[in-house]
């Protein structure tokens, strides 16, 4: 979408694509800047207006990724860019134009791995799930809260010092080694190798 802000009159004109992104029916909309400000997501409003003011004051390019809250309640992420294209003799801004792109799909794609990571972290740090990981030699490197709760050891007691075989029932480890030795037709020693 394209916007054109006549700073002298305070009116902003938008093309049909801008109106489509925001959800307005009017194909060529003209309104005061306050209408735009009212659509800004409350959490983003201050930052967007500050960036816009810096552009007006110093001539730096205006650029902002922010959310717009539509009348329907839907939230749209946009990339908004603009430049002052006309100033008076004293350098006061008279006109600014810019572009407006819907980046909601990109933001959702960026958010998915973060949410998945948060879910994995929540599961790993949960007292309801036991997670134990070892290095190649079988020495415990990760021992989460759930493992502490289930097995009665603290992470400090077991990490970097013992293998899971050391905290397993010795009779079970011997039985597992015998079973695997028969199944694989190769000798498996009781201990970490059996696990």
PDB file of C-alpha atoms in Angstrom, residues 4 8 25 54 104 110 119 131-134 146-147 162 178 191-192:
ATOM      1  CA  UNK A   4       0.854  10.322   1.084  1.00  0.00           C
ATOM      2  CA  UNK A   8       0.276  21.226   5.944  1.00  0.00           C
ATOM      3  CA  UNK A  25     -13.798  -0.355   1.870  1.00  0.00           C
ATOM      4  CA  UNK A  54      12.424  11.594  14.390  1.00  0.00           C
ATOM      5  CA  UNK A 104       1.817 -10.978   9.019  1.00  0.00           C
ATOM      6  CA  UNK A 110       9.230 -16.292  12.742  1.00  0.00           C
ATOM      7  CA  UNK A 119       7.090 -25.540  24.504  1.00  0.00           C
ATOM      8  CA  UNK A 131      14.726 -36.009  30.852  1.00  0.00           C
ATOM      9  CA  UNK A 132      18.183 -37.512  31.105  1.00  0.00           C
ATOM     10  CA  UNK A 133      20.878 -37.184  28.427  1.00  0.00           C
ATOM     11  CA  UNK A 134      24.417 -38.510  28.306  1.00  0.00           C
ATOM     12  CA  UNK A 146      11.384 -34.269  36.515  1.00  0.00           C
ATOM     13  CA  UNK A 147      14.276 -36.747  36.730  1.00  0.00           C
ATOM     14  CA  UNK A 162      27.928 -41.171  36.685  1.00  0.00           C
ATOM     15  CA  UNK A 178      21.837 -61.060  29.101  1.00  0.00           C
ATOM     16  CA  UNK A 191      26.287 -51.305  32.656  1.00  0.00           C
ATOM     17  CA  UNK A 192      25.709 -48.359  30.348  1.00  0.00           C
TER      18      UNK A 192
END
